[in-house]
Amino acid sequence: MSLDLPLIWSGVLALAVLLYVLLDGFDLGVGILFPFARSPADRDVMMSAIAPVWDGNETWLVLGGGGLFAAFPGAYAVLTPALYYPVMTMLLALVLRGVAFEFRLHGRKRGKAFWTAAFAGGSLVAALSQGLILGGFIQGVTVRDGAFAGGPFDWLSPYSLVAAAGLVAGYVLLGAGWLMIKSEDELHGDARTWARRAVIAVAAILALISLMTLRVHPQIAERWGFVAGDFHLPAFLRLVAIPILGAVGLGVVLLGLRRDSHHLPFAGAVMVFLSGYAGLAAAFFPFVVPYALTFRQAASADNALALVLGGLCVLLPAILGYTVLVYWLFRGKVRADAGNH
Amino acid sequence: MSALLLSRLQFGFTIAFHIIFPSFSIGLASYLAVLEGLWLATKRDVFLRLYMFWTKIFALAFGMGVVSGVVLSYQIGTNWSVFAAKTAPVLGPLLAFEVLAAFFLEASFLGVMLFGWKRVGRKLHFAATALVAFGTLTSAFWIISANSWMQHPVSFTRDESGRFIAVDWMQVIFSPTFPSRLGHMVLAAYLTTALAVGAASAFQLLRDRTQPESRVGLRMAIGMFALVAPLQLFVGDVAGKVAATYQPAKVAALEGLWDSGRQQPFHILAWPDRDLQGNRWEISVPKMGSWLLKGDVNADIQGLKAFPRADQPFSLLMFYAFRAMVGLGVLMILLGAWGVILWLTGGPERSRAYLWSAVVMGPMGFVAVVCGWIVAEVGRQPYVVYGVLRTADAVSPIRASQVSASLLGFLIVYATVFSVGALYILRLMAAGPAVADAPPSAEGHAPGSPLGLGVEHGGEGPP
Ligand code: HDD
Ligand code: HEM
Ligand code: HEM
């Protein structure tokens, strides 16, 4: 029996990126919301709500990059230089916001103010860069003989700007949802307000970006049933679950907000992300560099894929296990008085 | 400047920045595990207070290590995409294992270690510390394995598209230069940490000789110097002999040897000059070079001239980086020996000269580490995978303007982060463990609040 290693790996990598987006998404979102907090005490609570887990969350980004390098080097070697500026900007922003977790605790007056701003600004810029990366990725990059052959600003377009705005709104929604789970009193109320605003923005941008995506690649329109001015219902129906999931997710957020639920808004936000993610998969499978390289063309050698897959069978369950353990240990509300002693 | 040269500068700069922090966090994580273990075993508060104190510094260093590491894992693609595409079938699994086996472990249990006092029992907390320490060592294992294969690639073939394909994974992972280099790096991290711990303790003792935590800290550091520094000389010597076997050009460059032959001299100081294809001047011990590198004065050793000029690494930089590293290593041995003598004759804190020496030596581990990596990496040039893939052929199809912009960004951001981080660490060290915080003061926070902190996690004592 021989396993289809590249196929399995595309699943593994998709899972890693999805987990990254959901997990680091909420802590980047909390960072973006930082300037809107009423008081320094609220900010300390916001920080405390993510401090024990942010590093683990960001490790999924390392697995995304490292996994792409290990499993689909063809894609890694094309995408990273093609998206050079947004990738570098993201990294620099992540540096600033990452060290801010610790530096804020040690800064005196000016230092603390600076790292508070760095945390918020870094989170926002990282999220924007990731949105530009996403947009640039979806548009596709110029590939010749398996190597990147385009210019330094190819990723910049109205489309990628809208994608960046959308991702920021999505992260804010996740972040506000997370804060609703973790906070009480005034901050909880603020988080609810933020979530309400974010969900409207997400709905609007999601609708816009979906339409724009159909125009970016005729192939995508085709998969959704729009061929040369014609509409094929069966093709559309095969994929209809995806927009329905997104709509349900938005509904769950709104319902949760109305019912004063602490958990539903976050759960709804996750569903919206799942729907967007599934939309991407439906649009591009089997391509890892849209319409230029398939996952098979980009895959690493079989013996490399097999080796890591062997390790993964043991290590991934362990990682998921202790990740759950850590979240479970830090469950529950973060108290306001915890921030200042 | 070309995208190639700028990319080399950027990679060298960002990785030299990165390695400073792992060197500290690998050592500190193990040290913290030992401290917590000692506390659990002896119940002496000194160990707990030391633990609390060094945890704060660890958290700062670790954070800087993490963020600068993430930068590297993407830079392999952004700037070295040809390298990435060609070597991924061999190096990809090694780096993937580093993420899967090490990074997740460190990152997840770090949270428990820093914020978990109220949430887990003492035993589990200790387990978290130990797992973080284990994670840092696992990480060193895999990354040094990858780097060692680049230094001396073995057990591979090339496929039609020129990619490297592994033949025998055990040989790839345990390539010939790996054992000595892993040992050398881990010892380097332990020494670097011991020097920092020793310096911080000595600084406190200069103000107050009786400060109990610092007396313990200094003694632990002296023990490490005495044990690890001589061992490091030995392992470094082995690493040099291994390199002489597998990378003769590197060794010729770091010793400033140009002509091949027997009975090579050892140059104590010299000025290697590539244009001259010789040394401008040199102060040497005859025959000593052959003996040091091969253990035999009559051993034949290749000089740099045996290699085409384009294949010679940059000798001048390596020559002095190597001498700085070895010189510092010898000073560390002396510091250990002196410390032991003082310890046996009434206590190291009685000698202000010693305390000052320990303070001055505090940062020297970092200097030696960076020098060591300069020797190792510059010595591999002009190849990125020794003998088979040239650095010049490995670079991404990007423009010089792009790399200039990102390099400028790194210079600014890293300078800020480094100076502020160093300031905060030095401030903590200056304040010392005595004021760290009286450990278990649980009042003030609601029980079960994940963190009485937000402000000071170090302040969280065990319940
Ligand atoms: C000898 C050890 C060593 C060496 C040579 C390197 N690293 Fe490193 N790295 C570590 C030892 C380490 C470490 C001890 O595991 C970390 C964790 C925190 C720290 O300070 O260092 C680390 C963190 C760290 C992280 C963040 C992990 C996380 O999210 O928790 C990444 C992505 C990398 N490294 C990647 C690299 C790359 C791509 C390197 C070389 C090209 C590299 N490191 C050299
Ligand atoms: C942390 C320890 C390391 C340090 C301090 C270090 C240092 C350096 C330096 C100074 C250079 C520039 C050399 C030159 O251009 O003359 C370099 C290049 C490079 N190193 Fe390392 N290195 C380290 C570990 C690694 C590891 C573990 C890898 C890969 C797995 C690696 C891969 C590379 C690559 C791809 C280059 C680019 C080629 C080049 O610039 O010459 N290095 N490194
Ligand atoms: C005491 C005598 C020492 C000797 C003879 C020695 C020898 C060497 C040699 C030959 C190399 C190159 C290995 C290679 O590229 O294959 C090396 C690398 C290195 N050295 Fe040293 N060293 C000594 C002390 C130290 C000290 C005290 C430190 C740090 C505290 C240190 C840190 C390093 C590091 C980080 C590297 C690069 C990693 C590696 O290649 O293993 N060394 N050393």
PDB file of C-alpha atoms in Angstrom, chain B residues 29-232:
ATOM      1  CA  ALA B  29      16.105  26.993  31.133  1.00  0.00           C
ATOM      2  CA  SER B  30      18.327  24.203  32.408  1.00  0.00           C
ATOM      3  CA  TYR B  31      19.503  26.370  35.288  1.00  0.00           C
ATOM      4  CA  LEU B  32      15.919  27.154  36.264  1.00  0.00           C
ATOM      5  CA  ALA B  33      14.995  23.490  36.154  1.00  0.00           C
ATOM      6  CA  VAL B  34      17.909  22.766  38.474  1.00  0.00           C
ATOM      7  CA  LEU B  35      16.922  25.589  40.822  1.00  0.00           C
ATOM      8  CA  GLU B  36      13.328  24.513  41.030  1.00  0.00           C
ATOM      9  CA  GLY B  37      14.390  20.914  41.520  1.00  0.00           C
ATOM     10  CA  LEU B  38      16.713  21.948  44.330  1.00  0.00           C
ATOM     11  CA  TRP B  39      13.954  23.985  45.899  1.00  0.00           C
ATOM     12  CA  LEU B  40      11.555  21.055  45.809  1.00  0.00           C
ATOM     13  CA  ALA B  41      14.196  18.730  47.188  1.00  0.00           C
ATOM     14  CA  THR B  42      15.648  20.963  49.932  1.00  0.00           C
ATOM     15  CA  LYS B  43      12.757  23.382  50.559  1.00  0.00           C
ATOM     16  CA  ARG B  44      15.332  26.137  50.955  1.00  0.00           C
ATOM     17  CA  ASP B  45      13.878  29.508  50.057  1.00  0.00           C
ATOM     18  CA  VAL B  46      17.114  30.696  48.511  1.00  0.00           C
ATOM     19  CA  PHE B  47      16.530  28.482  45.522  1.00  0.00           C
ATOM     20  CA  LEU B  48      12.995  29.663  45.097  1.00  0.00           C
ATOM     21  CA  ARG B  49      14.033  33.296  45.219  1.00  0.00           C
ATOM     22  CA  LEU B  50      16.760  32.654  42.689  1.00  0.00           C
ATOM     23  CA  TYR B  51      14.231  30.872  40.529  1.00  0.00           C
ATOM     24  CA  MET B  52      11.809  33.785  40.705  1.00  0.00           C
ATOM     25  CA  PHE B  53      14.545  36.234  39.902  1.00  0.00           C
ATOM     26  CA  TRP B  54      16.016  34.412  36.924  1.00  0.00           C
ATOM     27  CA  THR B  55      12.578  33.570  35.554  1.00  0.00           C
ATOM     28  CA  LYS B  56      11.976  37.236  34.858  1.00  0.00           C
ATOM     29  CA  ILE B  57      15.203  37.525  32.935  1.00  0.00           C
ATOM     30  CA  PHE B  58      14.491  34.259  31.191  1.00  0.00           C
ATOM     31  CA  ALA B  59      11.103  35.515  30.037  1.00  0.00           C
ATOM     32  CA  LEU B  60      12.711  38.572  28.474  1.00  0.00           C
ATOM     33  CA  ALA B  61      15.486  36.630  26.753  1.00  0.00           C
ATOM     34  CA  PHE B  62      13.144  33.908  25.588  1.00  0.00           C
ATOM     35  CA  GLY B  63      10.729  36.405  24.090  1.00  0.00           C
ATOM     36  CA  MET B  64      13.491  38.015  22.095  1.00  0.00           C
ATOM     37  CA  GLY B  65      14.731  34.586  21.002  1.00  0.00           C
ATOM     38  CA  VAL B  66      11.300  33.591  19.763  1.00  0.00           C
ATOM     39  CA  VAL B  67      10.575  36.660  17.694  1.00  0.00           C
ATOM     40  CA  SER B  68      14.018  36.757  16.113  1.00  0.00           C
ATOM     41  CA  GLY B  69      13.746  33.046  15.344  1.00  0.00           C
ATOM     42  CA  VAL B  70      10.459  33.440  13.504  1.00  0.00           C
ATOM     43  CA  VAL B  71      12.217  35.970  11.289  1.00  0.00           C
ATOM     44  CA  LEU B  72      14.857  33.415  10.342  1.00  0.00           C
ATOM     45  CA  SER B  73      12.453  30.663   9.428  1.00  0.00           C
ATOM     46  CA  TYR B  74      10.890  32.903   6.787  1.00  0.00           C
ATOM     47  CA  GLN B  75      14.108  34.445   5.599  1.00  0.00           C
ATOM     48  CA  ILE B  76      15.294  31.108   4.281  1.00  0.00           C
ATOM     49  CA  GLY B  77      12.554  31.530   1.695  1.00  0.00           C
ATOM     50  CA  THR B  78      12.436  35.261   1.126  1.00  0.00           C
ATOM     51  CA  ASN B  79      16.171  35.658   0.567  1.00  0.00           C
ATOM     52  CA  TRP B  80      17.482  32.165  -0.182  1.00  0.00           C
ATOM     53  CA  SER B  81      14.691  30.646  -2.217  1.00  0.00           C
ATOM     54  CA  VAL B  82      17.009  28.658  -4.466  1.00  0.00           C
ATOM     55  CA  PHE B  83      18.683  27.229  -1.401  1.00  0.00           C
ATOM     56  CA  ALA B  84      15.232  26.446  -0.020  1.00  0.00           C
ATOM     57  CA  ALA B  85      14.011  24.754  -3.174  1.00  0.00           C
ATOM     58  CA  LYS B  86      17.143  22.638  -3.598  1.00  0.00           C
ATOM     59  CA  THR B  87      17.856  21.584  -0.033  1.00  0.00           C
ATOM     60  CA  ALA B  88      14.332  21.249   1.373  1.00  0.00           C
ATOM     61  CA  PRO B  89      14.077  17.513   0.678  1.00  0.00           C
ATOM     62  CA  VAL B  90      17.012  17.058   3.064  1.00  0.00           C
ATOM     63  CA  LEU B  91      16.834  19.972   5.490  1.00  0.00           C
ATOM     64  CA  GLY B  92      13.066  20.375   5.527  1.00  0.00           C
ATOM     65  CA  PRO B  93      12.427  17.391   7.774  1.00  0.00           C
ATOM     66  CA  LEU B  94      15.131  18.466  10.210  1.00  0.00           C
ATOM     67  CA  LEU B  95      13.657  21.937  10.575  1.00  0.00           C
ATOM     68  CA  ALA B  96      10.132  20.523  10.694  1.00  0.00           C
ATOM     69  CA  PHE B  97      11.155  18.271  13.554  1.00  0.00           C
ATOM     70  CA  GLU B  98      12.577  21.269  15.333  1.00  0.00           C
ATOM     71  CA  VAL B  99       9.182  22.942  15.155  1.00  0.00           C
ATOM     72  CA  LEU B 100       7.188  19.852  16.047  1.00  0.00           C
ATOM     73  CA  ALA B 101       9.393  18.393  18.730  1.00  0.00           C
ATOM     74  CA  ALA B 102      10.839  21.538  20.259  1.00  0.00           C
ATOM     75  CA  PHE B 103       9.114  24.841  19.520  1.00  0.00           C
ATOM     76  CA  PHE B 104       5.613  23.767  20.446  1.00  0.00           C
ATOM     77  CA  LEU B 105       6.858  22.216  23.652  1.00  0.00           C
ATOM     78  CA  GLU B 106       8.805  25.305  24.679  1.00  0.00           C
ATOM     79  CA  ALA B 107       6.126  27.764  23.726  1.00  0.00           C
ATOM     80  CA  SER B 108       3.254  25.911  25.362  1.00  0.00           C
ATOM     81  CA  PHE B 109       4.899  25.127  28.669  1.00  0.00           C
ATOM     82  CA  LEU B 110       6.516  28.530  28.871  1.00  0.00           C
ATOM     83  CA  GLY B 111       3.029  29.871  29.546  1.00  0.00           C
ATOM     84  CA  VAL B 112       2.569  27.411  32.400  1.00  0.00           C
ATOM     85  CA  MET B 113       6.015  28.189  33.737  1.00  0.00           C
ATOM     86  CA  LEU B 114       5.482  31.945  33.799  1.00  0.00           C
ATOM     87  CA  PHE B 115       1.802  32.198  34.598  1.00  0.00           C
ATOM     88  CA  GLY B 116       0.897  28.857  36.073  1.00  0.00           C
ATOM     89  CA  TRP B 117       1.856  29.092  39.758  1.00  0.00           C
ATOM     90  CA  LYS B 118      -1.757  29.444  40.848  1.00  0.00           C
ATOM     91  CA  ARG B 119      -3.088  26.968  38.379  1.00  0.00           C
ATOM     92  CA  VAL B 120      -0.959  23.885  38.797  1.00  0.00           C
ATOM     93  CA  GLY B 121       0.694  22.103  41.680  1.00  0.00           C
ATOM     94  CA  ARG B 122       4.383  22.364  42.412  1.00  0.00           C
ATOM     95  CA  LYS B 123       5.239  19.082  40.768  1.00  0.00           C
ATOM     96  CA  LEU B 124       3.465  19.967  37.566  1.00  0.00           C
ATOM     97  CA  HIS B 125       5.065  23.376  37.604  1.00  0.00           C
ATOM     98  CA  PHE B 126       8.448  21.771  37.890  1.00  0.00           C
ATOM     99  CA  ALA B 127       7.519  19.467  35.042  1.00  0.00           C
ATOM    100  CA  ALA B 128       6.691  22.515  32.912  1.00  0.00           C
ATOM    101  CA  THR B 129      10.077  24.061  33.643  1.00  0.00           C
ATOM    102  CA  ALA B 130      11.830  20.815  32.839  1.00  0.00           C
ATOM    103  CA  LEU B 131       9.890  20.447  29.587  1.00  0.00           C
ATOM    104  CA  VAL B 132      10.870  23.934  28.510  1.00  0.00           C
ATOM    105  CA  ALA B 133      14.504  23.089  29.216  1.00  0.00           C
ATOM    106  CA  PHE B 134      14.172  19.847  27.319  1.00  0.00           C
ATOM    107  CA  GLY B 135      12.564  21.747  24.435  1.00  0.00           C
ATOM    108  CA  THR B 136      15.454  24.181  24.147  1.00  0.00           C
ATOM    109  CA  LEU B 137      17.938  21.324  23.965  1.00  0.00           C
ATOM    110  CA  THR B 138      15.838  19.482  21.410  1.00  0.00           C
ATOM    111  CA  SER B 139      15.746  22.619  19.344  1.00  0.00           C
ATOM    112  CA  ALA B 140      19.531  22.888  19.462  1.00  0.00           C
ATOM    113  CA  PHE B 141      19.770  19.245  18.408  1.00  0.00           C
ATOM    114  CA  TRP B 142      17.761  19.682  15.218  1.00  0.00           C
ATOM    115  CA  ILE B 143      19.091  23.038  14.115  1.00  0.00           C
ATOM    116  CA  ILE B 144      22.695  22.023  14.648  1.00  0.00           C
ATOM    117  CA  SER B 145      21.967  18.817  12.802  1.00  0.00           C
ATOM    118  CA  ALA B 146      20.719  20.864   9.838  1.00  0.00           C
ATOM    119  CA  ASN B 147      23.660  23.216   9.995  1.00  0.00           C
ATOM    120  CA  SER B 148      26.145  20.348  10.297  1.00  0.00           C
ATOM    121  CA  TRP B 149      24.802  18.748   7.170  1.00  0.00           C
ATOM    122  CA  MET B 150      25.325  22.073   5.396  1.00  0.00           C
ATOM    123  CA  GLN B 151      28.899  22.151   6.683  1.00  0.00           C
ATOM    124  CA  HIS B 152      29.626  18.653   5.476  1.00  0.00           C
ATOM    125  CA  PRO B 153      26.813  17.186   3.378  1.00  0.00           C
ATOM    126  CA  VAL B 154      26.669  13.404   3.293  1.00  0.00           C
ATOM    127  CA  SER B 155      24.394  10.630   2.104  1.00  0.00           C
ATOM    128  CA  PHE B 156      22.517  12.436  -0.642  1.00  0.00           C
ATOM    129  CA  THR B 157      21.924  12.283  -4.374  1.00  0.00           C
ATOM    130  CA  ARG B 158      20.665  14.923  -6.785  1.00  0.00           C
ATOM    131  CA  ASP B 159      17.452  14.498  -8.765  1.00  0.00           C
ATOM    132  CA  GLU B 160      16.796  15.743 -12.329  1.00  0.00           C
ATOM    133  CA  SER B 161      15.969  19.233 -11.146  1.00  0.00           C
ATOM    134  CA  GLY B 162      19.119  19.474  -9.035  1.00  0.00           C
ATOM    135  CA  ARG B 163      17.413  18.974  -5.696  1.00  0.00           C
ATOM    136  CA  PHE B 164      19.266  17.170  -2.935  1.00  0.00           C
ATOM    137  CA  ILE B 165      17.622  13.912  -1.970  1.00  0.00           C
ATOM    138  CA  ALA B 166      18.543  12.138   1.246  1.00  0.00           C
ATOM    139  CA  VAL B 167      19.707   8.551   1.022  1.00  0.00           C
ATOM    140  CA  ASP B 168      20.087   7.454   4.622  1.00  0.00           C
ATOM    141  CA  TRP B 169      18.398   9.653   7.183  1.00  0.00           C
ATOM    142  CA  MET B 170      20.477   8.470  10.107  1.00  0.00           C
ATOM    143  CA  GLN B 171      23.607   9.544   8.292  1.00  0.00           C
ATOM    144  CA  VAL B 172      22.055  12.854   7.351  1.00  0.00           C
ATOM    145  CA  ILE B 173      20.919  13.637  10.879  1.00  0.00           C
ATOM    146  CA  PHE B 174      24.111  12.407  12.508  1.00  0.00           C
ATOM    147  CA  SER B 175      26.515  13.771   9.947  1.00  0.00           C
ATOM    148  CA  PRO B 176      30.213  13.632  10.840  1.00  0.00           C
ATOM    149  CA  THR B 177      30.576  17.164  12.178  1.00  0.00           C
ATOM    150  CA  PHE B 178      27.355  17.007  14.188  1.00  0.00           C
ATOM    151  CA  PRO B 179      28.291  15.395  17.522  1.00  0.00           C
ATOM    152  CA  SER B 180      31.195  17.668  18.338  1.00  0.00           C
ATOM    153  CA  ARG B 181      29.374  20.776  17.162  1.00  0.00           C
ATOM    154  CA  LEU B 182      26.224  20.018  19.127  1.00  0.00           C
ATOM    155  CA  GLY B 183      28.316  19.387  22.219  1.00  0.00           C
ATOM    156  CA  HIS B 184      30.268  22.564  21.647  1.00  0.00           C
ATOM    157  CA  MET B 185      27.129  24.647  21.200  1.00  0.00           C
ATOM    158  CA  VAL B 186      25.315  23.297  24.253  1.00  0.00           C
ATOM    159  CA  LEU B 187      28.388  23.796  26.413  1.00  0.00           C
ATOM    160  CA  ALA B 188      28.693  27.285  24.956  1.00  0.00           C
ATOM    161  CA  ALA B 189      25.140  28.045  26.037  1.00  0.00           C
ATOM    162  CA  TYR B 190      25.796  26.719  29.550  1.00  0.00           C
ATOM    163  CA  LEU B 191      28.994  28.700  29.857  1.00  0.00           C
ATOM    164  CA  THR B 192      27.387  31.864  28.566  1.00  0.00           C
ATOM    165  CA  THR B 193      24.620  31.532  31.110  1.00  0.00           C
ATOM    166  CA  ALA B 194      27.002  30.726  33.936  1.00  0.00           C
ATOM    167  CA  LEU B 195      28.990  33.848  33.106  1.00  0.00           C
ATOM    168  CA  ALA B 196      25.864  35.995  33.165  1.00  0.00           C
ATOM    169  CA  VAL B 197      24.680  34.454  36.434  1.00  0.00           C
ATOM    170  CA  GLY B 198      28.157  34.856  37.905  1.00  0.00           C
ATOM    171  CA  ALA B 199      28.362  38.488  36.864  1.00  0.00           C
ATOM    172  CA  ALA B 200      24.943  39.397  38.249  1.00  0.00           C
ATOM    173  CA  SER B 201      25.740  37.661  41.538  1.00  0.00           C
ATOM    174  CA  ALA B 202      29.189  39.221  41.787  1.00  0.00           C
ATOM    175  CA  PHE B 203      27.701  42.639  41.160  1.00  0.00           C
ATOM    176  CA  GLN B 204      25.358  42.225  44.124  1.00  0.00           C
ATOM    177  CA  LEU B 205      28.166  40.947  46.322  1.00  0.00           C
ATOM    178  CA  LEU B 206      30.257  43.981  45.537  1.00  0.00           C
ATOM    179  CA  ARG B 207      27.550  45.992  47.273  1.00  0.00           C
ATOM    180  CA  ASP B 208      26.721  43.517  50.000  1.00  0.00           C
ATOM    181  CA  ARG B 209      28.971  40.563  50.604  1.00  0.00           C
ATOM    182  CA  THR B 210      26.401  38.710  52.618  1.00  0.00           C
ATOM    183  CA  GLN B 211      23.558  38.738  50.124  1.00  0.00           C
ATOM    184  CA  PRO B 212      22.493  35.091  50.428  1.00  0.00           C
ATOM    185  CA  GLU B 213      21.014  34.449  46.968  1.00  0.00           C
ATOM    186  CA  SER B 214      23.996  35.986  45.263  1.00  0.00           C
ATOM    187  CA  ARG B 215      26.415  33.899  47.316  1.00  0.00           C
ATOM    188  CA  VAL B 216      24.656  30.765  46.160  1.00  0.00           C
ATOM    189  CA  GLY B 217      24.412  32.055  42.606  1.00  0.00           C
ATOM    190  CA  LEU B 218      28.085  32.875  42.413  1.00  0.00           C
ATOM    191  CA  ARG B 219      29.090  29.478  43.732  1.00  0.00           C
ATOM    192  CA  MET B 220      26.871  27.688  41.253  1.00  0.00           C
ATOM    193  CA  ALA B 221      28.426  29.766  38.484  1.00  0.00           C
ATOM    194  CA  ILE B 222      31.959  29.008  39.638  1.00  0.00           C
ATOM    195  CA  GLY B 223      31.135  25.332  39.670  1.00  0.00           C
ATOM    196  CA  MET B 224      29.999  25.629  36.071  1.00  0.00           C
ATOM    197  CA  PHE B 225      33.113  27.529  34.980  1.00  0.00           C
ATOM    198  CA  ALA B 226      35.349  24.983  36.630  1.00  0.00           C
ATOM    199  CA  LEU B 227      33.560  22.050  35.090  1.00  0.00           C
ATOM    200  CA  VAL B 228      32.386  23.281  31.732  1.00  0.00           C
ATOM    201  CA  ALA B 229      35.147  25.634  30.604  1.00  0.00           C
ATOM    202  CA  PRO B 230      37.886  22.978  30.483  1.00  0.00           C
ATOM    203  CA  LEU B 231      35.421  20.596  28.879  1.00  0.00           C
ATOM    204  CA  GLN B 232      34.714  23.232  26.270  1.00  0.00           C
TER     205      GLN B 232
END
